[in-house]
Amino acid sequence: MSTNNTVPQGSLTPTSIAFVDDGIAQSEELLKTLQTDRVFLLNDQSSGVEQITQTLAQYSDLESVHIFSHGSQGKLQLGNTILNQTNLTDYQAELESWQTAFSHHGDLLFYGCNLAAADGSTFVEQISQLTQADVAASNNLTGHSSLGGDWELEVHFGHLETAAILNNATQATYVGLLATALSLPAMAVALPVPRLT
């Protein structure tokens, strides 16, 4: 897993970390600009759930964990894994282990299109129960406003205390949506999305 540590090892204890799925467009832009202590890139060659689990095992007392990946109603792409209600029990042990990484009021924020839309809110609530974290997710398109998206996480389970980690400049320059291919509107699919190399 590639990392971009914005706080050098051995310095301040991180309280906020983020994971960015390599499958989303402009992932490198997010890696460079997210306003958090550490940022980790999830590769698409293995399970993102396992990558997150291995990383979180190294932390404690985190106030917030942010996950940027493609989403659709009740489904989240993490590495080469699609996490959904059907296979959630397969990852129960891993998700429960995330509890040890959070502070007492730790927040888990999912940035992905429509994850909590309709029945997807039940899926998000189950993740909150398994991780014992306060969880937020979006019930509409997440991404650039010109494509019909926004960066608001409308659905909350628990009391969220986390400040935004996406500054206005990043919101303006990230011209894309965090949606799975099946949930992208036709106009968004047709638009080229630049990817930094």
C-alpha positions as MATLAB code, in Angstrom:
seq = 'MSTNNTVPQGSLTPTSIAFVDDGIAQSEELLKTLQTDRVFLLNDQSSGVEQITQTLAQYSDLESVHIFSHGSQGKLQLGNTILNQTNLTDYQAELESWQTAFSHHGDLLFYGCNLAAADGSTFVEQISQLTQADVAASNNLTGHSSLGGDWELEVHFGHLETAAILNNATQATYVGLLATALSLPAMAVALPVPRLT';
ca = [
       0.000    0.000    0.000;
       1.407    3.368   -0.978;
       1.373    6.080    1.626;
       1.659    9.808    1.811;
       2.496   10.708    5.380;
       1.817   14.372    5.904;
       3.025   14.050    9.484;
       6.550   12.578    9.684;
       6.981    9.309   11.540;
       7.973    9.848   15.142;
       6.437   13.318   15.401;
       2.914   14.195   16.499;
       0.591   11.294   17.164;
      -1.933   11.227   14.317;
      -5.570   11.716   15.228;
      -7.006   11.747   11.705;
      -6.159    9.500    8.755;
      -7.637    8.923    5.321;
      -7.760    6.099    2.797;
      -8.079    6.812   -0.922;
      -8.988    3.989   -3.295;
      -6.606    3.862   -6.255;
      -9.548    3.112   -8.547;
     -11.011    6.598   -8.357;
     -10.004    9.282  -10.832;
      -7.508   11.880   -9.592;
      -6.625    9.782   -6.554;
      -3.181   11.406   -6.570;
      -4.798   14.843   -6.225;
      -6.605   13.723   -3.091;
      -3.446   12.143   -1.692;
      -1.669   15.487   -1.928;
      -4.401   17.821   -0.740;
      -6.475   16.126    1.963;
      -6.145   17.998    5.249;
      -5.451   15.073    7.515;
      -2.447   13.688    9.406;
      -1.821   10.642    7.200;
      -3.172    9.461    3.855;
      -2.986    5.879    2.573;
      -3.596    4.664   -0.972;
      -5.617    1.447   -1.286;
      -4.303   -0.613   -4.189;
      -6.691   -2.467   -6.453;
      -4.821   -5.782   -6.306;
      -6.155   -6.920   -2.922;
      -9.021   -6.450   -0.503;
      -9.345   -2.868    0.639;
     -11.029   -4.073    3.829;
      -7.926   -6.083    4.690;
      -5.625   -3.179    3.781;
      -7.573   -0.840    6.055;
      -7.654   -3.436    8.837;
      -3.886   -3.925    8.715;
      -3.283   -0.181    8.816;
      -5.751    0.572   11.606;
      -4.135   -2.149   13.739;
      -1.164    0.223   14.071;
      -3.237    3.080   15.527;
      -5.280    3.979   18.572;
      -7.263    7.012   19.738;
      -8.041    8.169   16.201;
     -10.645   10.906   16.142;
     -11.523   10.344   12.502;
     -11.000    7.941    9.613;
     -12.005    9.081    6.113;
     -12.522    6.647    3.232;
     -12.725    7.900   -0.378;
     -13.919    5.279   -2.847;
     -16.565    4.481   -5.431;
     -19.990    3.806   -4.017;
     -23.575    3.016   -4.910;
     -26.628    2.206   -2.828;
     -25.460   -0.100   -0.045;
     -22.205   -0.930   -1.845;
     -18.645    0.289   -1.436;
     -15.634   -0.543   -3.609;
     -12.489   -1.062   -1.532;
      -9.487   -2.299   -3.492;
     -10.620   -5.405   -5.378;
     -13.550   -5.946   -2.995;
     -17.143   -4.756   -3.208;
     -18.407   -4.504    0.378;
     -22.196   -4.784    0.665;
     -24.942   -6.145    2.900;
     -24.686   -9.585    1.347;
     -21.030  -10.115    2.289;
     -20.845   -7.836    5.338;
     -20.809  -10.811    7.713;
     -17.765  -12.182    5.866;
     -15.846   -9.128    7.059;
     -17.408   -8.887   10.517;
     -14.222   -9.776   12.398;
     -12.167   -7.235   10.455;
     -14.710   -4.448   10.936;
     -15.042   -5.184   14.643;
     -11.266   -4.966   14.988;
     -11.418   -1.351   13.773;
     -12.908   -0.472   17.170;
      -9.476   -0.489   18.801;
      -8.208    2.238   16.461;
     -10.850    4.803   17.390;
     -11.061    7.165   20.315;
     -14.199    7.005   22.454;
     -15.964    9.409   20.085;
     -14.209    8.373   16.863;
     -15.808    9.188   13.509;
     -15.790    7.060   10.341;
     -16.664    8.979    7.182;
     -17.405    7.401    3.798;
     -17.084    9.555    0.672;
     -18.809    7.604   -2.088;
     -21.905    8.220   -4.196;
     -25.292    7.108   -2.874;
     -23.846    4.720   -0.277;
     -26.560    5.585    2.261;
     -29.379    6.092   -0.259;
     -32.647    4.271    0.518;
     -31.876    0.801    1.960;
     -28.177    1.683    1.917;
     -28.691    3.529    5.199;
     -29.213    0.158    6.897;
     -25.848   -1.003    5.553;
     -24.151    2.138    6.907;
     -25.854    1.681   10.279;
     -24.581   -1.908   10.460;
     -21.029   -0.674    9.853;
     -21.495    1.799   12.691;
     -22.612   -1.028   14.977;
     -19.686   -3.273   14.015;
     -17.018   -0.584   14.335;
     -18.640    1.193   17.296;
     -17.812    4.457   15.517;
     -19.989    7.414   14.639;
     -20.497    7.005   10.880;
     -21.452    9.387    8.076;
     -22.144    8.679    4.413;
     -23.802   10.271    1.399;
     -27.274    9.557    0.059;
     -26.657   11.311   -3.270;
     -23.830   11.912   -5.752;
     -20.470   12.726   -4.189;
     -18.058   14.834   -6.187;
     -17.918   17.909   -8.371;
     -20.956   20.181   -8.505;
     -20.830   20.412  -12.327;
     -21.636   16.678  -12.429;
     -24.454   16.997   -9.914;
     -22.370   16.049   -6.891;
     -21.471   17.596   -3.561;
     -19.230   16.723   -0.614;
     -21.943   16.660    2.041;
     -22.416   13.444    4.020;
     -26.134   13.632    4.646;
     -26.697   10.443    6.669;
     -25.256   10.194   10.195;
     -25.291    7.478   12.811;
     -23.993    8.906   16.070;
     -22.682   12.382   16.831;
     -20.137   13.526   14.243;
     -17.476   15.954   15.469;
     -15.026   15.843   12.550;
     -14.062   18.937   10.585;
     -13.977   18.853    6.795;
     -10.702   17.621    5.291;
     -11.457   18.769    1.742;
     -10.593   22.415    1.207;
     -12.447   24.601   -1.290;
      -9.596   24.417   -3.809;
      -9.708   20.613   -3.890;
     -13.484   20.588   -4.215;
     -13.146   22.912   -7.216;
     -10.351   21.017   -8.974;
     -11.590   17.450   -8.385;
     -13.715   17.081  -11.533;
     -15.196   13.658  -10.967;
     -17.761   11.583   -9.102;
     -17.172    8.821   -6.565;
     -19.711    6.505   -8.168;
     -19.487    2.953   -9.402;
     -19.860    2.672  -13.182;
     -23.397    1.320  -12.903;
     -24.611    4.305  -10.878;
     -23.002    7.061  -12.959;
     -25.432    9.276  -14.821;
     -24.976    9.127  -18.600;
     -23.684   12.699  -18.811;
     -20.967   11.972  -16.298;
     -19.817    8.818  -18.070;
     -19.392   10.740  -21.295;
     -17.230   13.456  -19.749;
     -13.476   12.832  -19.661;
     -12.052   12.979  -16.143;
      -8.366   13.922  -16.016;
      -6.057   11.676  -14.023;
      -2.712   12.908  -12.799;
       0.278   10.661  -13.358;
];
